[in-house]
Amino acid sequence: MTGPEKTSPVTIFVDGTSGISVTGTLDGTTLPELNRSVTDFFELADTAQIEVLTLDLSTVSACDRAVCAAVRHAQSVCADRAVALRVVPSDAVRQVMAPRG
């Protein structure tokens, strides 16, 4: 007998023509999945046709500082491929990424 199926608190959709959409919770436990998705995007997409990767975080409902690491990873992967990065943040993402003063 098996236990209940464990579901991820995040859903990541990779559209090979425009970018990556993230819904749910983005934290240290879900960060590796998002980082893999960013890398996979460039392996699956026709990168010769892509000038901008959109990282749509507008439906991230909760996050911690891992979101900063996710954006840095995406920036690095995009820079290696001469592709611009566009981040669409949710209010939760905006709050975490806001400069602290």
PDB file of N, CA, C and O in Angstrom, residues 10-78:
ATOM      1  N   VAL A  10       4.262  23.968  -6.569  1.00  0.00           N
ATOM      2  CA  VAL A  10       4.492  24.876  -7.696  1.00  0.00           C
ATOM      3  C   VAL A  10       4.158  24.162  -9.005  1.00  0.00           C
ATOM      4  O   VAL A  10       4.351  22.961  -9.134  1.00  0.00           O
ATOM      5  N   THR A  11       3.617  24.921  -9.936  1.00  0.00           N
ATOM      6  CA  THR A  11       3.378  24.422 -11.283  1.00  0.00           C
ATOM      7  C   THR A  11       4.193  25.282 -12.232  1.00  0.00           C
ATOM      8  O   THR A  11       4.128  26.513 -12.170  1.00  0.00           O
ATOM      9  N   ILE A  12       4.971  24.624 -13.077  1.00  0.00           N
ATOM     10  CA  ILE A  12       5.828  25.339 -14.023  1.00  0.00           C
ATOM     11  C   ILE A  12       5.440  24.903 -15.425  1.00  0.00           C
ATOM     12  O   ILE A  12       5.426  23.714 -15.735  1.00  0.00           O
ATOM     13  N   PHE A  13       5.100  25.876 -16.251  1.00  0.00           N
ATOM     14  CA  PHE A  13       4.732  25.614 -17.637  1.00  0.00           C
ATOM     15  C   PHE A  13       5.779  26.247 -18.541  1.00  0.00           C
ATOM     16  O   PHE A  13       6.048  27.450 -18.445  1.00  0.00           O
ATOM     17  N   VAL A  14       6.369  25.428 -19.396  1.00  0.00           N
ATOM     18  CA  VAL A  14       7.385  25.912 -20.325  1.00  0.00           C
ATOM     19  C   VAL A  14       6.775  25.996 -21.716  1.00  0.00           C
ATOM     20  O   VAL A  14       6.328  24.992 -22.265  1.00  0.00           O
ATOM     21  N   ASP A  15       6.718  27.201 -22.258  1.00  0.00           N
ATOM     22  CA  ASP A  15       6.250  27.446 -23.614  1.00  0.00           C
ATOM     23  C   ASP A  15       7.497  27.705 -24.446  1.00  0.00           C
ATOM     24  O   ASP A  15       8.171  28.715 -24.263  1.00  0.00           O
ATOM     25  N   GLY A  16       7.803  26.802 -25.334  1.00  0.00           N
ATOM     26  CA  GLY A  16       9.036  26.879 -26.106  1.00  0.00           C
ATOM     27  C   GLY A  16       9.149  28.068 -27.031  1.00  0.00           C
ATOM     28  O   GLY A  16      10.180  28.268 -27.652  1.00  0.00           O
ATOM     29  N   THR A  17       8.085  28.880 -27.128  1.00  0.00           N
ATOM     30  CA  THR A  17       8.164  30.039 -28.010  1.00  0.00           C
ATOM     31  C   THR A  17       8.268  31.358 -27.262  1.00  0.00           C
ATOM     32  O   THR A  17       8.699  32.349 -27.823  1.00  0.00           O
ATOM     33  N   SER A  18       7.859  31.362 -25.978  1.00  0.00           N
ATOM     34  CA  SER A  18       7.858  32.659 -25.295  1.00  0.00           C
ATOM     35  C   SER A  18       8.471  32.645 -23.910  1.00  0.00           C
ATOM     36  O   SER A  18       9.038  33.638 -23.490  1.00  0.00           O
ATOM     37  N   GLY A  19       8.352  31.567 -23.190  1.00  0.00           N
ATOM     38  CA  GLY A  19       8.937  31.597 -21.866  1.00  0.00           C
ATOM     39  C   GLY A  19       8.398  30.575 -20.897  1.00  0.00           C
ATOM     40  O   GLY A  19       7.911  29.523 -21.290  1.00  0.00           O
ATOM     41  N   ILE A  20       8.481  30.951 -19.626  1.00  0.00           N
ATOM     42  CA  ILE A  20       8.167  30.045 -18.528  1.00  0.00           C
ATOM     43  C   ILE A  20       7.199  30.742 -17.591  1.00  0.00           C
ATOM     44  O   ILE A  20       7.424  31.888 -17.201  1.00  0.00           O
ATOM     45  N   SER A  21       6.119  30.036 -17.238  1.00  0.00           N
ATOM     46  CA  SER A  21       5.138  30.559 -16.286  1.00  0.00           C
ATOM     47  C   SER A  21       5.197  29.719 -15.021  1.00  0.00           C
ATOM     48  O   SER A  21       5.250  28.492 -15.089  1.00  0.00           O
ATOM     49  N   VAL A  22       5.168  30.403 -13.878  1.00  0.00           N
ATOM     50  CA  VAL A  22       5.247  29.732 -12.587  1.00  0.00           C
ATOM     51  C   VAL A  22       4.013  30.108 -11.767  1.00  0.00           C
ATOM     52  O   VAL A  22       3.667  31.278 -11.666  1.00  0.00           O
ATOM     53  N   THR A  23       3.371  29.105 -11.177  1.00  0.00           N
ATOM     54  CA  THR A  23       2.206  29.309 -10.329  1.00  0.00           C
ATOM     55  C   THR A  23       2.425  28.577  -9.017  1.00  0.00           C
ATOM     56  O   THR A  23       2.922  27.458  -9.011  1.00  0.00           O
ATOM     57  N   GLY A  24       2.058  29.216  -7.907  1.00  0.00           N
ATOM     58  CA  GLY A  24       2.139  28.550  -6.608  1.00  0.00           C
ATOM     59  C   GLY A  24       3.229  29.128  -5.732  1.00  0.00           C
ATOM     60  O   GLY A  24       3.460  30.329  -5.719  1.00  0.00           O
ATOM     61  N   THR A  25       3.916  28.241  -5.021  1.00  0.00           N
ATOM     62  CA  THR A  25       4.936  28.631  -4.051  1.00  0.00           C
ATOM     63  C   THR A  25       6.331  28.422  -4.629  1.00  0.00           C
ATOM     64  O   THR A  25       6.658  27.345  -5.106  1.00  0.00           O
ATOM     65  N   LEU A  26       7.137  29.469  -4.550  1.00  0.00           N
ATOM     66  CA  LEU A  26       8.526  29.383  -5.012  1.00  0.00           C
ATOM     67  C   LEU A  26       9.424  29.587  -3.803  1.00  0.00           C
ATOM     68  O   LEU A  26       9.449  30.664  -3.202  1.00  0.00           O
ATOM     69  N   ASP A  27      10.116  28.505  -3.417  1.00  0.00           N
ATOM     70  CA  ASP A  27      11.009  28.568  -2.268  1.00  0.00           C
ATOM     71  C   ASP A  27      12.184  27.623  -2.514  1.00  0.00           C
ATOM     72  O   ASP A  27      12.355  27.128  -3.623  1.00  0.00           O
ATOM     73  N   GLY A  28      12.961  27.389  -1.493  1.00  0.00           N
ATOM     74  CA  GLY A  28      14.147  26.554  -1.640  1.00  0.00           C
ATOM     75  C   GLY A  28      13.848  25.141  -2.098  1.00  0.00           C
ATOM     76  O   GLY A  28      14.676  24.502  -2.749  1.00  0.00           O
ATOM     77  N   THR A  29      12.645  24.633  -1.794  1.00  0.00           N
ATOM     78  CA  THR A  29      12.308  23.264  -2.204  1.00  0.00           C
ATOM     79  C   THR A  29      11.870  23.191  -3.666  1.00  0.00           C
ATOM     80  O   THR A  29      11.992  22.145  -4.287  1.00  0.00           O
ATOM     81  N   THR A  30      11.362  24.289  -4.213  1.00  0.00           N
ATOM     82  CA  THR A  30      10.896  24.282  -5.599  1.00  0.00           C
ATOM     83  C   THR A  30      11.877  24.967  -6.554  1.00  0.00           C
ATOM     84  O   THR A  30      11.725  24.876  -7.769  1.00  0.00           O
ATOM     85  N   LEU A  31      12.880  25.640  -6.007  1.00  0.00           N
ATOM     86  CA  LEU A  31      13.869  26.339  -6.823  1.00  0.00           C
ATOM     87  C   LEU A  31      14.581  25.427  -7.826  1.00  0.00           C
ATOM     88  O   LEU A  31      14.705  25.790  -8.995  1.00  0.00           O
ATOM     89  N   PRO A  32      15.046  24.224  -7.430  1.00  0.00           N
ATOM     90  CA  PRO A  32      15.743  23.378  -8.409  1.00  0.00           C
ATOM     91  C   PRO A  32      14.877  23.040  -9.625  1.00  0.00           C
ATOM     92  O   PRO A  32      15.375  22.986 -10.749  1.00  0.00           O
ATOM     93  N   GLU A  33      13.579  22.837  -9.398  1.00  0.00           N
ATOM     94  CA  GLU A  33      12.671  22.527 -10.506  1.00  0.00           C
ATOM     95  C   GLU A  33      12.590  23.699 -11.486  1.00  0.00           C
ATOM     96  O   GLU A  33      12.629  23.521 -12.706  1.00  0.00           O
ATOM     97  N   LEU A  34      12.508  24.911 -10.964  1.00  0.00           N
ATOM     98  CA  LEU A  34      12.457  26.090 -11.831  1.00  0.00           C
ATOM     99  C   LEU A  34      13.788  26.275 -12.567  1.00  0.00           C
ATOM    100  O   LEU A  34      13.803  26.553 -13.764  1.00  0.00           O
ATOM    101  N   ASN A  35      14.895  26.119 -11.862  1.00  0.00           N
ATOM    102  CA  ASN A  35      16.209  26.262 -12.512  1.00  0.00           C
ATOM    103  C   ASN A  35      16.371  25.263 -13.651  1.00  0.00           C
ATOM    104  O   ASN A  35      16.879  25.600 -14.717  1.00  0.00           O
ATOM    105  N   ARG A  36      15.922  24.012 -13.419  1.00  0.00           N
ATOM    106  CA  ARG A  36      15.973  23.005 -14.492  1.00  0.00           C
ATOM    107  C   ARG A  36      15.112  23.432 -15.675  1.00  0.00           C
ATOM    108  O   ARG A  36      15.486  23.253 -16.826  1.00  0.00           O
ATOM    109  N   SER A  37      13.950  23.992 -15.381  1.00  0.00           N
ATOM    110  CA  SER A  37      13.041  24.421 -16.449  1.00  0.00           C
ATOM    111  C   SER A  37      13.659  25.519 -17.299  1.00  0.00           C
ATOM    112  O   SER A  37      13.488  25.538 -18.523  1.00  0.00           O
ATOM    113  N   VAL A  38      14.373  26.453 -16.656  1.00  0.00           N
ATOM    114  CA  VAL A  38      15.038  27.524 -17.408  1.00  0.00           C
ATOM    115  C   VAL A  38      16.089  26.927 -18.338  1.00  0.00           C
ATOM    116  O   VAL A  38      16.152  27.271 -19.523  1.00  0.00           O
ATOM    117  N   THR A  39      16.885  26.025 -17.838  1.00  0.00           N
ATOM    118  CA  THR A  39      17.914  25.381 -18.663  1.00  0.00           C
ATOM    119  C   THR A  39      17.265  24.560 -19.777  1.00  0.00           C
ATOM    120  O   THR A  39      17.686  24.632 -20.936  1.00  0.00           O
ATOM    121  N   ASP A  40      16.215  23.792 -19.427  1.00  0.00           N
ATOM    122  CA  ASP A  40      15.525  22.961 -20.419  1.00  0.00           C
ATOM    123  C   ASP A  40      14.888  23.805 -21.522  1.00  0.00           C
ATOM    124  O   ASP A  40      14.820  23.379 -22.673  1.00  0.00           O
ATOM    125  N   PHE A  41      14.415  24.994 -21.165  1.00  0.00           N
ATOM    126  CA  PHE A  41      13.786  25.877 -22.149  1.00  0.00           C
ATOM    127  C   PHE A  41      14.711  26.072 -23.349  1.00  0.00           C
ATOM    128  O   PHE A  41      14.281  25.990 -24.492  1.00  0.00           O
ATOM    129  N   PHE A  42      15.976  26.297 -23.080  1.00  0.00           N
ATOM    130  CA  PHE A  42      16.919  26.560 -24.168  1.00  0.00           C
ATOM    131  C   PHE A  42      17.315  25.292 -24.908  1.00  0.00           C
ATOM    132  O   PHE A  42      17.767  25.360 -26.041  1.00  0.00           O
ATOM    133  N   GLU A  43      17.130  24.146 -24.286  1.00  0.00           N
ATOM    134  CA  GLU A  43      17.404  22.893 -24.985  1.00  0.00           C
ATOM    135  C   GLU A  43      16.234  22.502 -25.879  1.00  0.00           C
ATOM    136  O   GLU A  43      16.429  21.865 -26.908  1.00  0.00           O
ATOM    137  N   LEU A  44      15.018  22.904 -25.495  1.00  0.00           N
ATOM    138  CA  LEU A  44      13.821  22.532 -26.246  1.00  0.00           C
ATOM    139  C   LEU A  44      13.424  23.561 -27.298  1.00  0.00           C
ATOM    140  O   LEU A  44      12.830  23.220 -28.311  1.00  0.00           O
ATOM    141  N   ALA A  45      13.723  24.812 -27.053  1.00  0.00           N
ATOM    142  CA  ALA A  45      13.269  25.891 -27.925  1.00  0.00           C
ATOM    143  C   ALA A  45      14.216  26.100 -29.096  1.00  0.00           C
ATOM    144  O   ALA A  45      15.378  25.723 -29.052  1.00  0.00           O
ATOM    145  N   ASP A  46      13.687  26.740 -30.121  1.00  0.00           N
ATOM    146  CA  ASP A  46      14.510  27.171 -31.239  1.00  0.00           C
ATOM    147  C   ASP A  46      15.121  28.512 -30.834  1.00  0.00           C
ATOM    148  O   ASP A  46      14.568  29.572 -31.110  1.00  0.00           O
ATOM    149  N   THR A  47      16.245  28.457 -30.141  1.00  0.00           N
ATOM    150  CA  THR A  47      16.813  29.660 -29.545  1.00  0.00           C
ATOM    151  C   THR A  47      17.270  30.683 -30.568  1.00  0.00           C
ATOM    152  O   THR A  47      17.414  31.852 -30.241  1.00  0.00           O
ATOM    153  N   ALA A  48      17.466  30.274 -31.798  1.00  0.00           N
ATOM    154  CA  ALA A  48      17.853  31.241 -32.824  1.00  0.00           C
ATOM    155  C   ALA A  48      16.741  32.258 -33.050  1.00  0.00           C
ATOM    156  O   ALA A  48      16.985  33.372 -33.490  1.00  0.00           O
ATOM    157  N   GLN A  49      15.517  31.876 -32.739  1.00  0.00           N
ATOM    158  CA  GLN A  49      14.356  32.745 -32.947  1.00  0.00           C
ATOM    159  C   GLN A  49      13.971  33.529 -31.689  1.00  0.00           C
ATOM    160  O   GLN A  49      13.064  34.351 -31.732  1.00  0.00           O
ATOM    161  N   ILE A  50      14.630  33.280 -30.577  1.00  0.00           N
ATOM    162  CA  ILE A  50      14.226  33.887 -29.307  1.00  0.00           C
ATOM    163  C   ILE A  50      15.163  35.029 -28.939  1.00  0.00           C
ATOM    164  O   ILE A  50      16.375  34.851 -28.848  1.00  0.00           O
ATOM    165  N   GLU A  51      14.574  36.197 -28.740  1.00  0.00           N
ATOM    166  CA  GLU A  51      15.341  37.360 -28.316  1.00  0.00           C
ATOM    167  C   GLU A  51      15.117  37.675 -26.848  1.00  0.00           C
ATOM    168  O   GLU A  51      15.974  38.282 -26.208  1.00  0.00           O
ATOM    169  N   VAL A  52      13.948  37.270 -26.309  1.00  0.00           N
ATOM    170  CA  VAL A  52      13.591  37.559 -24.922  1.00  0.00           C
ATOM    171  C   VAL A  52      12.954  36.324 -24.307  1.00  0.00           C
ATOM    172  O   VAL A  52      12.040  35.736 -24.889  1.00  0.00           O
ATOM    173  N   LEU A  53      13.432  35.941 -23.133  1.00  0.00           N
ATOM    174  CA  LEU A  53      12.785  34.900 -22.338  1.00  0.00           C
ATOM    175  C   LEU A  53      11.916  35.610 -21.309  1.00  0.00           C
ATOM    176  O   LEU A  53      12.406  36.454 -20.557  1.00  0.00           O
ATOM    177  N   THR A  54      10.628  35.293 -21.284  1.00  0.00           N
ATOM    178  CA  THR A  54       9.738  35.852 -20.278  1.00  0.00           C
ATOM    179  C   THR A  54       9.608  34.849 -19.142  1.00  0.00           C
ATOM    180  O   THR A  54       9.216  33.700 -19.364  1.00  0.00           O
ATOM    181  N   LEU A  55       9.968  35.288 -17.955  1.00  0.00           N
ATOM    182  CA  LEU A  55       9.804  34.490 -16.746  1.00  0.00           C
ATOM    183  C   LEU A  55       8.594  35.074 -16.022  1.00  0.00           C
ATOM    184  O   LEU A  55       8.682  36.105 -15.362  1.00  0.00           O
ATOM    185  N   ASP A  56       7.445  34.444 -16.226  1.00  0.00           N
ATOM    186  CA  ASP A  56       6.176  34.955 -15.699  1.00  0.00           C
ATOM    187  C   ASP A  56       5.945  34.413 -14.295  1.00  0.00           C
ATOM    188  O   ASP A  56       5.585  33.258 -14.108  1.00  0.00           O
ATOM    189  N   LEU A  57       6.170  35.279 -13.319  1.00  0.00           N
ATOM    190  CA  LEU A  57       5.977  34.931 -11.915  1.00  0.00           C
ATOM    191  C   LEU A  57       4.721  35.612 -11.363  1.00  0.00           C
ATOM    192  O   LEU A  57       4.537  35.691 -10.153  1.00  0.00           O
ATOM    193  N   SER A  58       3.849  36.082 -12.249  1.00  0.00           N
ATOM    194  CA  SER A  58       2.692  36.872 -11.830  1.00  0.00           C
ATOM    195  C   SER A  58       1.672  36.082 -11.026  1.00  0.00           C
ATOM    196  O   SER A  58       0.834  36.673 -10.348  1.00  0.00           O
ATOM    197  N   THR A  59       1.737  34.753 -11.072  1.00  0.00           N
ATOM    198  CA  THR A  59       0.805  33.940 -10.284  1.00  0.00           C
ATOM    199  C   THR A  59       1.509  33.163  -9.174  1.00  0.00           C
ATOM    200  O   THR A  59       0.975  32.188  -8.661  1.00  0.00           O
ATOM    201  N   VAL A  60       2.707  33.614  -8.807  1.00  0.00           N
ATOM    202  CA  VAL A  60       3.383  33.052  -7.630  1.00  0.00           C
ATOM    203  C   VAL A  60       2.686  33.640  -6.404  1.00  0.00           C
ATOM    204  O   VAL A  60       2.645  34.852  -6.221  1.00  0.00           O
ATOM    205  N   SER A  61       2.118  32.781  -5.589  1.00  0.00           N
ATOM    206  CA  SER A  61       1.324  33.236  -4.440  1.00  0.00           C
ATOM    207  C   SER A  61       2.158  33.413  -3.183  1.00  0.00           C
ATOM    208  O   SER A  61       1.799  34.200  -2.302  1.00  0.00           O
ATOM    209  N   ALA A  62       3.264  32.689  -3.095  1.00  0.00           N
ATOM    210  CA  ALA A  62       4.140  32.795  -1.930  1.00  0.00           C
ATOM    211  C   ALA A  62       5.565  32.484  -2.371  1.00  0.00           C
ATOM    212  O   ALA A  62       5.787  31.653  -3.248  1.00  0.00           O
ATOM    213  N   CYS A  63       6.516  33.185  -1.756  1.00  0.00           N
ATOM    214  CA  CYS A  63       7.912  32.938  -2.102  1.00  0.00           C
ATOM    215  C   CYS A  63       8.805  33.450  -0.980  1.00  0.00           C
ATOM    216  O   CYS A  63       8.365  34.186  -0.100  1.00  0.00           O
ATOM    217  N   ASP A  64      10.051  33.015  -1.033  1.00  0.00           N
ATOM    218  CA  ASP A  64      11.054  33.526  -0.110  1.00  0.00           C
ATOM    219  C   ASP A  64      12.232  34.020  -0.944  1.00  0.00           C
ATOM    220  O   ASP A  64      12.108  34.222  -2.148  1.00  0.00           O
ATOM    221  N   ARG A  65      13.373  34.205  -0.319  1.00  0.00           N
ATOM    222  CA  ARG A  65      14.534  34.744  -1.030  1.00  0.00           C
ATOM    223  C   ARG A  65      15.002  33.838  -2.172  1.00  0.00           C
ATOM    224  O   ARG A  65      15.800  34.259  -3.007  1.00  0.00           O
ATOM    225  N   ALA A  66      14.491  32.628  -2.257  1.00  0.00           N
ATOM    226  CA  ALA A  66      14.841  31.739  -3.368  1.00  0.00           C
ATOM    227  C   ALA A  66      14.452  32.352  -4.702  1.00  0.00           C
ATOM    228  O   ALA A  66      15.067  32.075  -5.730  1.00  0.00           O
ATOM    229  N   VAL A  67      13.443  33.220  -4.700  1.00  0.00           N
ATOM    230  CA  VAL A  67      13.034  33.864  -5.948  1.00  0.00           C
ATOM    231  C   VAL A  67      14.180  34.710  -6.505  1.00  0.00           C
ATOM    232  O   VAL A  67      14.371  34.784  -7.720  1.00  0.00           O
ATOM    233  N   CYS A  68      14.965  35.313  -5.639  1.00  0.00           N
ATOM    234  CA  CYS A  68      16.126  36.096  -6.093  1.00  0.00           C
ATOM    235  C   CYS A  68      17.141  35.187  -6.773  1.00  0.00           C
ATOM    236  O   CYS A  68      17.695  35.540  -7.824  1.00  0.00           O
ATOM    237  N   ALA A  69      17.368  34.020  -6.197  1.00  0.00           N
ATOM    238  CA  ALA A  69      18.294  33.052  -6.794  1.00  0.00           C
ATOM    239  C   ALA A  69      17.765  32.567  -8.137  1.00  0.00           C
ATOM    240  O   ALA A  69      18.531  32.382  -9.087  1.00  0.00           O
ATOM    241  N   ALA A  70      16.454  32.393  -8.243  1.00  0.00           N
ATOM    242  CA  ALA A  70      15.853  31.942  -9.500  1.00  0.00           C
ATOM    243  C   ALA A  70      16.062  32.983 -10.596  1.00  0.00           C
ATOM    244  O   ALA A  70      16.408  32.641 -11.734  1.00  0.00           O
ATOM    245  N   VAL A  71      15.853  34.246 -10.260  1.00  0.00           N
ATOM    246  CA  VAL A  71      16.034  35.310 -11.248  1.00  0.00           C
ATOM    247  C   VAL A  71      17.510  35.420 -11.642  1.00  0.00           C
ATOM    248  O   VAL A  71      17.842  35.569 -12.822  1.00  0.00           O
ATOM    249  N   ARG A  72      18.419  35.328 -10.664  1.00  0.00           N
ATOM    250  CA  ARG A  72      19.858  35.371 -10.986  1.00  0.00           C
ATOM    251  C   ARG A  72      20.243  34.215 -11.910  1.00  0.00           C
ATOM    252  O   ARG A  72      21.020  34.400 -12.858  1.00  0.00           O
ATOM    253  N   HIS A  73      19.711  33.022 -11.644  1.00  0.00           N
ATOM    254  CA  HIS A  73      20.007  31.863 -12.495  1.00  0.00           C
ATOM    255  C   HIS A  73      19.501  32.118 -13.917  1.00  0.00           C
ATOM    256  O   HIS A  73      20.233  31.881 -14.890  1.00  0.00           O
ATOM    257  N   ALA A  74      18.271  32.605 -14.033  1.00  0.00           N
ATOM    258  CA  ALA A  74      17.709  32.885 -15.354  1.00  0.00           C
ATOM    259  C   ALA A  74      18.525  33.954 -16.081  1.00  0.00           C
ATOM    260  O   ALA A  74      18.780  33.838 -17.281  1.00  0.00           O
ATOM    261  N   GLN A  75      18.957  34.986 -15.343  1.00  0.00           N
ATOM    262  CA  GLN A  75      19.786  36.037 -15.944  1.00  0.00           C
ATOM    263  C   GLN A  75      21.083  35.451 -16.491  1.00  0.00           C
ATOM    264  O   GLN A  75      21.520  35.785 -17.596  1.00  0.00           O
ATOM    265  N   SER A  76      21.699  34.571 -15.729  1.00  0.00           N
ATOM    266  CA  SER A  76      22.963  33.963 -16.134  1.00  0.00           C
ATOM    267  C   SER A  76      22.791  33.090 -17.376  1.00  0.00           C
ATOM    268  O   SER A  76      23.578  33.174 -18.325  1.00  0.00           O
ATOM    269  N   VAL A  77      21.753  32.257 -17.367  1.00  0.00           N
ATOM    270  CA  VAL A  77      21.497  31.377 -18.516  1.00  0.00           C
ATOM    271  C   VAL A  77      21.200  32.213 -19.759  1.00  0.00           C
ATOM    272  O   VAL A  77      21.708  31.927 -20.847  1.00  0.00           O
ATOM    273  N   CYS A  78      20.405  33.253 -19.598  1.00  0.00           N
ATOM    274  CA  CYS A  78      20.077  34.129 -20.734  1.00  0.00           C
ATOM    275  C   CYS A  78      21.318  34.855 -21.249  1.00  0.00           C
ATOM    276  O   CYS A  78      21.528  34.958 -22.465  1.00  0.00           O
TER     277      CYS A  78
END
